[in-house]
CSV table of C-alpha atoms in Angstrom, one decimal:
chain,number,residue,atom,x,y,z
A,1,UNK,CA,91.6,78.5,47.5
A,2,UNK,CA,94.1,76.1,47.4
A,3,UNK,CA,96.7,76.5,45.0
A,4,UNK,CA,98.7,73.6,42.6
A,5,UNK,CA,102.5,72.9,43.6
A,6,UNK,CA,103.0,73.1,40.0
A,7,UNK,CA,102.1,76.7,38.4
A,8,UNK,CA,101.2,74.9,34.7
A,9,UNK,CA,99.2,72.4,36.6
A,10,UNK,CA,96.2,74.1,38.1
A,11,UNK,CA,94.1,71.8,40.7
A,12,UNK,CA,90.9,70.8,40.5
A,13,UNK,CA,89.8,73.5,42.3
A,14,UNK,CA,90.7,76.0,39.6
A,15,UNK,CA,90.3,74.7,36.7
A,16,UNK,CA,86.5,74.7,38.0
A,17,UNK,CA,86.8,78.8,38.6
A,18,UNK,CA,88.0,78.9,35.3
A,19,UNK,CA,85.6,76.8,33.4
A,20,UNK,CA,82.9,78.4,35.1
A,21,UNK,CA,83.8,81.5,33.8
A,22,UNK,CA,84.3,81.0,30.0
A,23,UNK,CA,81.6,78.7,30.2
A,24,UNK,CA,79.0,81.7,31.4
A,25,UNK,CA,81.0,84.0,28.9
A,26,UNK,CA,80.5,81.1,25.7
A,27,UNK,CA,76.7,81.3,27.3
A,28,UNK,CA,76.3,84.9,27.0
A,29,UNK,CA,78.2,85.2,23.8
A,30,UNK,CA,74.9,83.1,22.4
A,31,UNK,CA,72.5,84.4,24.2
A,32,UNK,CA,73.4,87.9,22.6
A,33,UNK,CA,74.3,86.3,19.4
A,34,UNK,CA,70.8,87.6,18.0
A,35,UNK,CA,70.9,91.1,18.5
A,36,UNK,CA,74.6,91.0,17.9
A,37,UNK,CA,76.1,93.2,15.0
A,38,UNK,CA,76.8,91.8,12.1
A,39,UNK,CA,79.7,93.6,11.8
A,40,UNK,CA,81.4,96.1,14.0
A,41,UNK,CA,83.7,99.0,12.3
A,42,UNK,CA,85.9,99.6,15.3
A,43,UNK,CA,88.4,102.4,14.7
A,44,UNK,CA,90.5,100.9,17.6
A,45,UNK,CA,90.9,97.5,15.6
A,46,UNK,CA,91.7,95.4,18.8
A,47,UNK,CA,94.8,97.8,19.7
A,48,UNK,CA,93.7,97.6,23.7
A,49,UNK,CA,95.4,94.1,23.0
A,50,UNK,CA,99.2,95.9,22.5
A,51,UNK,CA,98.1,97.8,26.5
A,52,UNK,CA,98.2,94.6,28.3
A,53,UNK,CA,101.7,92.7,26.4
A,54,UNK,CA,102.7,89.5,28.0
A,55,UNK,CA,104.5,89.5,31.6
A,56,UNK,CA,105.8,87.9,34.5
A,57,UNK,CA,103.0,88.0,36.4
A,58,UNK,CA,99.6,86.3,35.5
A,59,UNK,CA,96.3,87.7,35.4
A,60,UNK,CA,92.8,86.3,36.9
A,61,UNK,CA,90.8,84.1,34.3
A,62,UNK,CA,87.6,87.7,34.2
A,63,UNK,CA,90.6,89.9,33.3
A,64,UNK,CA,91.3,88.4,30.3
A,65,UNK,CA,88.0,87.7,29.4
A,66,UNK,CA,86.9,90.9,29.3
A,67,UNK,CA,90.2,92.1,27.4
A,68,UNK,CA,88.5,88.9,24.6
A,69,UNK,CA,85.4,90.7,24.4
A,70,UNK,CA,86.4,94.0,23.6
A,71,UNK,CA,89.5,93.7,21.2
A,72,UNK,CA,88.6,90.2,20.0
A,73,UNK,CA,85.4,89.0,19.5
A,74,UNK,CA,83.7,92.6,19.4
A,75,UNK,CA,85.7,94.7,16.4
A,76,UNK,CA,85.6,93.4,12.8
A,77,UNK,CA,83.5,90.5,11.2
A,78,UNK,CA,80.6,88.7,14.1
A,79,UNK,CA,81.4,85.4,11.7
A,80,UNK,CA,79.1,83.7,14.0
A,81,UNK,CA,76.3,85.6,13.3
A,82,UNK,CA,73.2,84.2,11.0
A,83,UNK,CA,73.8,88.3,9.5
A,84,UNK,CA,76.9,87.4,8.0
A,85,UNK,CA,76.5,87.1,4.5
A,86,UNK,CA,79.6,88.4,2.9
A,87,UNK,CA,82.2,86.0,2.2
A,88,UNK,CA,81.3,81.8,2.4
A,89,UNK,CA,81.0,81.9,5.9
A,90,UNK,CA,83.0,79.3,8.2
A,91,UNK,CA,80.5,77.8,10.9
A,92,UNK,CA,80.1,78.4,14.5
A,93,UNK,CA,78.6,74.9,15.6
A,94,UNK,CA,78.6,74.9,19.6
A,95,UNK,CA,79.6,71.1,19.8
A,96,UNK,CA,82.4,71.3,17.0
A,97,UNK,CA,83.7,74.1,19.9
A,98,UNK,CA,83.6,71.3,22.9
A,99,UNK,CA,84.8,68.6,20.2
A,100,UNK,CA,88.0,71.1,20.3
A,101,UNK,CA,88.2,71.0,23.9
A,102,UNK,CA,87.8,68.0,24.9
A,103,UNK,CA,91.0,67.0,22.0
A,104,UNK,CA,93.0,69.7,23.1
A,105,UNK,CA,92.4,67.7,26.4
A,106,UNK,CA,93.4,64.8,25.6
A,107,UNK,CA,96.2,66.3,23.3
A,108,UNK,CA,95.8,63.0,21.3
A,109,UNK,CA,98.0,63.3,18.4
A,110,UNK,CA,96.8,62.6,15.3
A,111,UNK,CA,99.5,62.4,12.7
A,112,UNK,CA,100.9,58.7,12.9
A,113,UNK,CA,98.2,56.1,13.8
A,114,UNK,CA,101.1,53.8,16.1
A,115,UNK,CA,100.1,57.2,18.4
A,116,UNK,CA,97.1,57.7,18.6
A,117,UNK,CA,95.0,54.6,16.8
A,118,UNK,CA,91.5,55.9,17.9
A,119,UNK,CA,92.0,59.3,16.3
A,120,UNK,CA,93.6,58.1,12.8
A,121,UNK,CA,90.7,55.8,12.9
A,122,UNK,CA,88.0,58.6,13.3
A,123,UNK,CA,88.9,61.1,10.8
A,124,UNK,CA,90.3,58.1,7.9
A,125,UNK,CA,86.6,57.5,8.9
A,126,UNK,CA,85.5,60.2,8.5
A,127,UNK,CA,87.1,61.6,4.9
A,128,UNK,CA,85.8,57.8,4.1
A,129,UNK,CA,82.2,59.1,4.6
A,130,UNK,CA,83.0,62.2,2.4
A,131,UNK,CA,84.1,60.3,-0.7
A,132,UNK,CA,80.3,58.0,-0.2
A,133,UNK,CA,79.2,61.2,-0.3
A,134,UNK,CA,80.5,62.3,-3.7
A,135,UNK,CA,80.6,58.6,-5.2
A,136,UNK,CA,84.2,58.1,-5.1
A,137,UNK,CA,85.4,54.7,-3.8
A,138,UNK,CA,86.3,54.1,-0.4
A,139,UNK,CA,89.8,53.3,-0.3
A,140,UNK,CA,90.4,56.9,-2.4
A,141,UNK,CA,93.3,59.0,0.6
A,142,UNK,CA,92.4,62.1,2.1
A,143,UNK,CA,93.4,64.8,4.7
A,144,UNK,CA,92.2,67.3,7.3
A,145,UNK,CA,93.7,70.2,6.6
A,146,UNK,CA,93.8,73.4,8.0
A,147,UNK,CA,91.6,74.5,5.1
A,148,UNK,CA,90.6,74.3,1.1
A,149,UNK,CA,94.5,76.0,1.0
A,150,UNK,CA,96.7,73.4,2.0
A,151,UNK,CA,94.3,70.9,0.9
A,152,UNK,CA,94.3,72.6,-2.6
A,153,UNK,CA,98.2,72.0,-2.0
A,154,UNK,CA,98.4,68.4,-1.5
A,155,UNK,CA,96.4,67.4,-4.4
A,156,UNK,CA,98.3,69.4,-7.0
A,157,UNK,CA,101.6,68.3,-5.6
A,158,UNK,CA,100.5,65.4,-5.8
A,159,UNK,CA,98.9,66.0,-9.7
A,160,UNK,CA,103.0,67.3,-10.5
A,161,UNK,CA,104.4,63.7,-9.9
A,162,UNK,CA,101.3,62.0,-11.5
A,163,UNK,CA,101.5,63.9,-14.1
A,164,UNK,CA,105.5,63.8,-14.1
A,165,UNK,CA,105.7,67.6,-13.9
A,166,UNK,CA,109.4,68.4,-13.7
A,167,UNK,CA,112.0,70.7,-13.7
A,168,UNK,CA,112.8,70.0,-16.9
A,169,UNK,CA,109.4,70.5,-18.9
A,170,UNK,CA,107.2,72.9,-16.2
A,171,UNK,CA,108.0,75.7,-18.9
A,172,UNK,CA,105.6,74.0,-21.1
A,173,UNK,CA,103.5,72.3,-19.0
A,174,UNK,CA,99.7,74.0,-19.6
A,175,UNK,CA,97.5,73.9,-16.6
A,176,UNK,CA,94.0,75.3,-17.2
A,177,UNK,CA,90.9,76.7,-16.1
A,178,UNK,CA,88.6,80.2,-15.7
A,179,UNK,CA,89.7,83.2,-14.6
A,180,UNK,CA,87.1,82.4,-11.3
A,181,UNK,CA,88.9,79.7,-9.8
A,182,UNK,CA,90.1,81.0,-6.3
A,183,UNK,CA,93.4,82.4,-5.7
A,184,UNK,CA,94.7,80.1,-3.5
A,185,UNK,CA,95.1,77.2,-6.2
A,186,UNK,CA,97.8,79.8,-8.4
A,187,UNK,CA,99.5,79.9,-4.6
A,188,UNK,CA,99.5,76.3,-4.3
A,189,UNK,CA,101.5,75.9,-7.8
A,190,UNK,CA,103.6,78.6,-6.6
A,191,UNK,CA,104.3,76.9,-3.9
A,192,UNK,CA,104.3,73.6,-5.3
A,193,UNK,CA,107.7,74.9,-7.4
A,194,UNK,CA,104.3,75.6,-10.4
A,195,UNK,CA,104.9,78.5,-11.0
A,196,UNK,CA,106.1,78.8,-14.3
A,197,UNK,CA,102.9,76.9,-15.9
A,198,UNK,CA,101.3,78.5,-18.7
A,199,UNK,CA,98.4,78.1,-17.3
A,200,UNK,CA,95.3,79.1,-19.5
A,201,UNK,CA,91.7,81.1,-18.8
A,202,UNK,CA,88.7,79.1,-20.7
A,203,UNK,CA,86.5,81.8,-21.2
A,204,UNK,CA,83.0,81.0,-19.6
A,205,UNK,CA,79.3,81.0,-20.1
A,206,UNK,CA,76.7,83.4,-19.4
A,207,UNK,CA,76.5,82.1,-15.7
A,208,UNK,CA,80.5,82.4,-15.4
A,209,UNK,CA,80.7,78.7,-15.8
A,210,UNK,CA,83.7,76.3,-18.1
A,211,UNK,CA,82.3,76.4,-21.8
A,212,UNK,CA,83.8,72.5,-22.7
A,213,UNK,CA,84.1,72.9,-25.7
A,214,UNK,CA,86.6,76.2,-25.5
A,215,UNK,CA,88.8,73.7,-23.2
A,216,UNK,CA,88.7,70.7,-25.8
A,217,UNK,CA,90.0,73.7,-28.3
A,218,UNK,CA,92.7,75.0,-26.7
A,219,UNK,CA,94.1,71.4,-25.4
A,220,UNK,CA,94.2,70.7,-29.1
A,221,UNK,CA,95.9,74.1,-29.8
A,222,UNK,CA,98.2,73.5,-27.1
A,223,UNK,CA,99.2,69.8,-28.0
A,224,UNK,CA,99.8,70.6,-31.0
A,225,UNK,CA,102.1,73.4,-30.3
A,226,UNK,CA,104.6,70.8,-28.6
A,227,UNK,CA,103.5,72.1,-25.4
A,228,UNK,CA,102.4,69.4,-22.0
A,229,UNK,CA,98.7,70.2,-21.1
A,230,UNK,CA,98.8,68.6,-17.8
A,231,UNK,CA,96.1,69.8,-15.4
A,232,UNK,CA,92.3,70.8,-15.2
A,233,UNK,CA,91.2,72.2,-12.4
A,234,UNK,CA,87.0,72.9,-12.7
A,235,UNK,CA,84.2,74.1,-9.4
A,236,UNK,CA,82.1,73.7,-7.8
A,237,UNK,CA,81.0,76.5,-6.2
A,238,UNK,CA,83.4,79.5,-7.5
A,239,UNK,CA,84.1,82.0,-4.6
A,240,UNK,CA,82.5,85.4,-7.0
A,241,UNK,CA,79.0,83.7,-8.1
A,242,UNK,CA,78.3,80.2,-6.7
A,243,UNK,CA,78.8,78.8,-10.3
A,244,UNK,CA,79.6,74.7,-11.0
A,245,UNK,CA,81.9,74.5,-13.8
A,246,UNK,CA,80.3,71.1,-16.3
A,247,UNK,CA,81.1,69.0,-14.2
A,248,UNK,CA,81.0,65.3,-16.8
A,249,UNK,CA,82.3,67.4,-20.4
A,250,UNK,CA,85.0,67.9,-18.2
A,251,UNK,CA,86.4,64.8,-16.9
A,252,UNK,CA,85.4,63.5,-20.7
A,253,UNK,CA,87.6,65.5,-22.2
A,254,UNK,CA,90.1,64.9,-19.5
A,255,UNK,CA,89.7,61.2,-19.6
A,256,UNK,CA,90.8,61.6,-23.1
A,257,UNK,CA,93.9,63.9,-22.8
A,258,UNK,CA,94.9,61.8,-20.4
A,259,UNK,CA,95.1,65.0,-17.5
A,260,UNK,CA,94.1,64.5,-13.6
A,261,UNK,CA,91.5,66.7,-13.2
A,262,UNK,CA,91.0,68.3,-10.0
A,263,UNK,CA,87.4,70.1,-9.0
A,264,UNK,CA,87.7,71.9,-6.4
A,265,UNK,CA,84.5,71.9,-4.1
A,266,UNK,CA,86.0,73.8,-1.2
A,267,UNK,CA,82.2,75.5,-1.1
A,268,UNK,CA,80.1,74.2,-3.2
A,269,UNK,CA,80.9,70.0,-2.2
A,270,UNK,CA,78.7,69.0,0.9
A,271,UNK,CA,75.4,70.5,-1.3
A,272,UNK,CA,75.7,66.6,-2.2
A,273,UNK,CA,73.6,65.7,0.9
A,274,UNK,CA,71.1,68.4,0.3
A,275,UNK,CA,68.2,66.3,-1.8
A,276,UNK,CA,68.5,69.2,-4.4
A,277,UNK,CA,72.3,70.0,-4.7
A,278,UNK,CA,73.2,66.7,-5.4
A,279,UNK,CA,72.1,66.9,-8.7
A,280,UNK,CA,74.1,70.2,-9.4
A,281,UNK,CA,77.7,68.2,-8.7
A,282,UNK,CA,76.7,65.3,-11.0
A,283,UNK,CA,80.4,64.7,-12.7
A,284,UNK,CA,81.9,65.2,-10.2
A,285,UNK,CA,83.1,61.9,-9.0
A,286,UNK,CA,85.2,61.2,-12.2
A,287,UNK,CA,87.8,63.7,-11.0
A,288,UNK,CA,91.4,62.1,-9.3
A,289,UNK,CA,90.9,64.9,-7.2
A,290,UNK,CA,88.2,66.9,-4.9
A,291,UNK,CA,88.6,70.0,-2.2
A,292,UNK,CA,85.5,70.4,-0.1
A,293,UNK,CA,86.1,71.6,3.1
A,294,UNK,CA,83.7,71.1,6.8
A,295,UNK,CA,84.8,74.5,7.7
A,296,UNK,CA,82.5,76.2,4.9
A,297,UNK,CA,79.0,73.9,4.4
A,298,UNK,CA,79.2,71.4,7.3
A,299,UNK,CA,79.2,74.4,9.2
A,300,UNK,CA,82.4,73.8,10.8
A,301,UNK,CA,84.1,76.5,13.2
A,302,UNK,CA,87.3,78.2,11.0
A,303,UNK,CA,90.2,75.1,10.0
A,304,UNK,CA,89.3,72.1,8.1
A,305,UNK,CA,89.6,71.3,4.9
A,306,UNK,CA,89.4,68.3,3.7
A,307,UNK,CA,91.3,66.8,0.5
A,308,UNK,CA,90.0,63.5,-1.1
A,309,UNK,CA,92.7,62.1,-4.3
A,310,UNK,CA,91.9,58.8,-5.8
A,311,UNK,CA,95.7,57.6,-6.5
A,312,UNK,CA,96.5,56.5,-2.5
A,313,UNK,CA,99.5,55.6,-3.9
A,314,UNK,CA,100.8,57.8,-5.5
A,315,UNK,CA,99.6,60.7,-2.6
A,316,UNK,CA,102.1,58.5,-0.6
A,317,UNK,CA,104.7,59.1,-3.1
A,318,UNK,CA,104.7,62.2,-2.8
A,319,UNK,CA,104.0,62.9,0.8
A,320,UNK,CA,105.9,59.7,2.7
A,321,UNK,CA,108.7,60.2,4.3
A,322,UNK,CA,111.0,58.5,7.3
A,323,UNK,CA,112.6,59.3,9.5
A,324,UNK,CA,115.1,57.2,11.8
A,325,UNK,CA,114.3,58.0,15.2
A,326,UNK,CA,109.8,58.0,13.6
A,327,UNK,CA,111.3,53.5,13.2
A,328,UNK,CA,108.7,52.9,16.2
A,329,UNK,CA,105.9,53.8,15.3
A,330,UNK,CA,105.6,52.0,12.1
A,331,UNK,CA,102.6,49.5,11.9
A,332,UNK,CA,100.8,47.5,10.2
A,333,UNK,CA,97.7,48.6,8.7
A,334,UNK,CA,95.1,49.5,6.8
A,335,UNK,CA,94.5,52.9,8.0
A,336,UNK,CA,96.7,55.4,6.4
A,337,UNK,CA,98.9,57.8,8.9
A,338,UNK,CA,97.9,61.7,8.0
A,339,UNK,CA,101.3,62.2,7.8
A,340,UNK,CA,101.6,59.8,4.8
A,341,UNK,CA,99.6,62.2,3.2
A,342,UNK,CA,99.7,65.6,3.7
A,343,UNK,CA,102.9,68.4,4.6
A,344,UNK,CA,101.6,67.8,8.2
A,345,UNK,CA,103.4,65.8,10.9
A,346,UNK,CA,102.8,67.7,13.7
A,347,UNK,CA,98.8,67.4,13.7
A,348,UNK,CA,96.7,69.0,16.2
A,349,UNK,CA,93.6,66.2,16.2
A,350,UNK,CA,91.0,68.8,14.2
A,351,UNK,CA,88.4,65.0,13.6
A,352,UNK,CA,87.2,65.1,16.8
A,353,UNK,CA,85.5,68.7,15.6
A,354,UNK,CA,83.4,67.4,12.7
A,355,UNK,CA,83.0,63.5,14.7
A,356,UNK,CA,81.3,65.1,17.6
A,357,UNK,CA,78.2,67.6,15.9
A,358,UNK,CA,77.1,65.0,13.1
A,359,UNK,CA,77.0,61.9,15.6
A,360,UNK,CA,74.9,64.8,18.4
A,361,UNK,CA,73.3,66.8,15.5
A,362,UNK,CA,73.1,63.5,13.1
A,363,UNK,CA,73.4,64.1,9.9
A,364,UNK,CA,69.9,64.8,8.6
A,365,UNK,CA,70.2,68.0,10.5
A,366,UNK,CA,72.9,69.1,8.6
A,367,UNK,CA,71.1,68.1,5.3
A,368,UNK,CA,68.1,69.8,6.4
A,369,UNK,CA,70.1,73.0,6.8
A,370,UNK,CA,71.9,73.0,3.1
A,371,UNK,CA,68.9,72.5,1.4
A,372,UNK,CA,67.3,75.4,3.4
A,373,UNK,CA,70.9,78.0,2.9
A,374,UNK,CA,70.1,76.7,-1.3
A,375,UNK,CA,66.3,77.7,-0.8
A,376,UNK,CA,67.0,80.6,1.1
A,377,UNK,CA,68.8,81.9,-2.0
A,378,UNK,CA,66.3,81.5,-4.8
A,379,UNK,CA,63.8,83.1,-2.8
A,380,UNK,CA,66.5,86.1,-1.8
A,381,UNK,CA,67.0,85.8,-6.3
A,382,UNK,CA,63.4,86.2,-6.4
A,383,UNK,CA,62.9,89.2,-3.9
A,384,UNK,CA,65.5,90.8,-5.8
A,385,UNK,CA,64.4,91.2,-9.5
A,386,UNK,CA,61.0,92.3,-8.0
A,387,UNK,CA,63.3,95.2,-6.1
A,388,UNK,CA,63.2,98.3,-8.8
A,389,UNK,CA,67.1,99.8,-9.5
A,390,UNK,CA,67.9,95.8,-8.5
A,391,UNK,CA,70.0,93.8,-10.7
A,392,UNK,CA,70.6,90.8,-10.7
A,393,UNK,CA,72.5,88.9,-13.1
A,394,UNK,CA,73.4,85.1,-12.6
A,395,UNK,CA,70.9,82.6,-11.7
A,396,UNK,CA,72.1,81.9,-8.1
A,397,UNK,CA,73.2,77.5,-9.1
A,398,UNK,CA,74.0,76.7,-4.9
A,399,UNK,CA,73.6,79.9,-2.4
A,400,UNK,CA,75.8,82.8,-4.1
A,401,UNK,CA,73.6,86.1,-4.5
A,402,UNK,CA,75.0,88.9,-6.8
A,403,UNK,CA,73.5,91.6,-7.7
A,404,UNK,CA,74.3,95.4,-7.5
A,405,UNK,CA,71.7,98.9,-7.8
A,406,UNK,CA,71.5,101.0,-11.2
A,407,UNK,CA,71.0,104.3,-9.6
A,408,UNK,CA,69.3,106.8,-12.2
A,409,UNK,CA,71.2,108.4,-14.6
A,410,UNK,CA,73.9,111.2,-13.5
A,411,UNK,CA,75.0,108.8,-11.3
A,412,UNK,CA,77.2,106.5,-12.4
A,413,UNK,CA,76.6,102.0,-11.2
A,414,UNK,CA,80.2,101.9,-9.7
A,415,UNK,CA,80.6,104.6,-7.4
A,416,UNK,CA,77.1,104.4,-6.5
A,417,UNK,CA,77.8,100.7,-5.2
A,418,UNK,CA,81.1,101.4,-3.3
A,419,UNK,CA,78.8,103.5,-1.7
A,420,UNK,CA,76.2,101.3,-1.0
A,421,UNK,CA,78.4,98.8,0.6
A,422,UNK,CA,80.2,101.3,3.0
A,423,UNK,CA,76.9,102.1,3.8
A,424,UNK,CA,75.2,98.3,4.7
A,425,UNK,CA,78.9,97.8,6.7
A,426,UNK,CA,78.8,101.2,8.7
A,427,UNK,CA,75.5,100.1,9.8
A,428,UNK,CA,76.0,97.0,11.1
A,429,UNK,CA,72.8,94.8,11.0
A,430,UNK,CA,74.3,92.6,8.9
A,431,UNK,CA,77.6,92.6,6.5
A,432,UNK,CA,77.5,91.9,2.7
A,433,UNK,CA,81.5,92.0,0.3
A,434,UNK,CA,81.5,92.9,-3.2
A,435,UNK,CA,83.3,91.7,-6.6
A,436,UNK,CA,84.3,92.5,-9.8
A,437,UNK,CA,82.0,91.0,-12.8
A,438,UNK,CA,83.2,92.3,-16.0
A,439,UNK,CA,84.4,95.7,-14.5
A,440,UNK,CA,81.5,95.6,-13.2
A,441,UNK,CA,81.0,96.4,-9.3
A,442,UNK,CA,78.7,94.2,-7.8
A,443,UNK,CA,77.4,93.2,-4.0
A,444,UNK,CA,76.9,89.5,-2.0
A,445,UNK,CA,74.8,88.1,-0.5
A,446,UNK,CA,76.3,84.2,0.2
A,447,UNK,CA,74.2,82.4,2.3
A,448,UNK,CA,75.9,79.3,4.4
A,449,UNK,CA,76.1,80.3,8.1
A,450,UNK,CA,73.5,77.9,9.9
A,451,UNK,CA,72.0,80.3,11.8
A,452,UNK,CA,71.5,82.4,8.6
A,453,UNK,CA,67.2,81.9,7.8
A,454,UNK,CA,64.3,83.6,6.2
A,455,UNK,CA,63.8,87.4,8.9
A,456,UNK,CA,68.0,87.3,7.8
A,457,UNK,CA,67.0,86.9,4.2
A,458,UNK,CA,64.4,89.7,4.8
A,459,UNK,CA,66.4,91.9,7.1
A,460,UNK,CA,69.2,92.5,4.9
A,461,UNK,CA,66.7,93.0,1.8
A,462,UNK,CA,65.2,95.7,3.6
A,463,UNK,CA,68.2,97.6,4.6
A,464,UNK,CA,69.4,97.6,1.0
A,465,UNK,CA,66.8,98.9,0.7
A,466,UNK,CA,66.9,101.8,3.2
A,467,UNK,CA,69.9,102.8,1.7
A,468,UNK,CA,69.7,103.2,-1.7
A,469,UNK,CA,66.6,105.2,-1.6
A,470,UNK,CA,68.6,106.6,0.9
A,471,UNK,CA,71.8,107.9,-0.9
A,472,UNK,CA,69.1,108.4,-4.5
A,473,UNK,CA,67.8,110.9,-2.0
A,474,UNK,CA,71.4,112.3,-0.8
A,475,UNK,CA,72.4,113.1,-4.7
């Protein structure tokens, strides 16, 4: 084989050898995936990587792939598996992987319109399409981010400036949400310099949704006390139970008191595509900002969130900066540059990993998959209700089913369910997670992998019954 005289520029022949090895590995992984465990509790946990340190001389691709398989792809959660029913899973669409490959090889800089007008147009086109799904205006500001955490930071920093929350008023500037809001929102408040803002956790109803009357009462009391209410954060799909807060009523309250209204729809937003999901999100259009993650509801691999903000001018005022060395990059265009609407300047061309599967599969395929997940959640809920010993306290609004096993006395339920989740995870055929709900240790089925179908749910239910019976017998 002829070697390149430039070590970092492999020849066509060298590229072909490596690419073939990588594609063989990928195809083998996808072929084996249905039979792979969803979770492997490896005692080494990838420590074998440390036995192959970064060195002066290269290794061949086969050796590198062997390390990848044993030390990275095998231990832990198999996130690409349909048996991943634990945390809200990131997808793993094959065409997304090809999109990332094309984006990385061409290496277009997608931060500034001048540098890559087509790439920026593609990302803005995708954001306008997302805005249309939730009935946001076409000229809303938007940004494709690494995930919901950065998307939330962009939204809350914009809200801070729009509401004129300066350092002088922060200790009296009140935020309203529920105890089930995602922790990334607390983190975003802290990073945005708002950690001293009082945060009111508004009481929830029996289905763990914010109670609007309690929200209005809290705002009225804070205003009477001389405080400055400024931000309401509602959820469209909580992590714990998948609940959707009453978005229309909360929007009316936000408008009445002139507060910024943010909706965290990172998990639930793309259910707007599903025929039975769209009505559940009624009222989301009244929000000032919305976060929705394609790496959740559109089954894209980890690393793609999105934020939409109605006030484009305010978003730009919060995030836009100009340096002298960037003067050549100024462009007269209606297409906003991502760097002007987010903290990022250096930016991967994330849009291609979403655009390519949307074009190659068509939106209808995503619509059908999302509708299937809603149906599977109802199926799992009904099956658990009919299974002796299991308690299912929340009717699923989206695709999270929360439940526990109630053993006969004297076994304590929390202790039993801790043993049950451990037994299911050690079994490895499916992966489930747990949470605490009003002090009760609960198990979760999070159904959002495009590879999860009814046989997967049936298998999970069978494993749960099997492990619960074994634990009861063991005493």
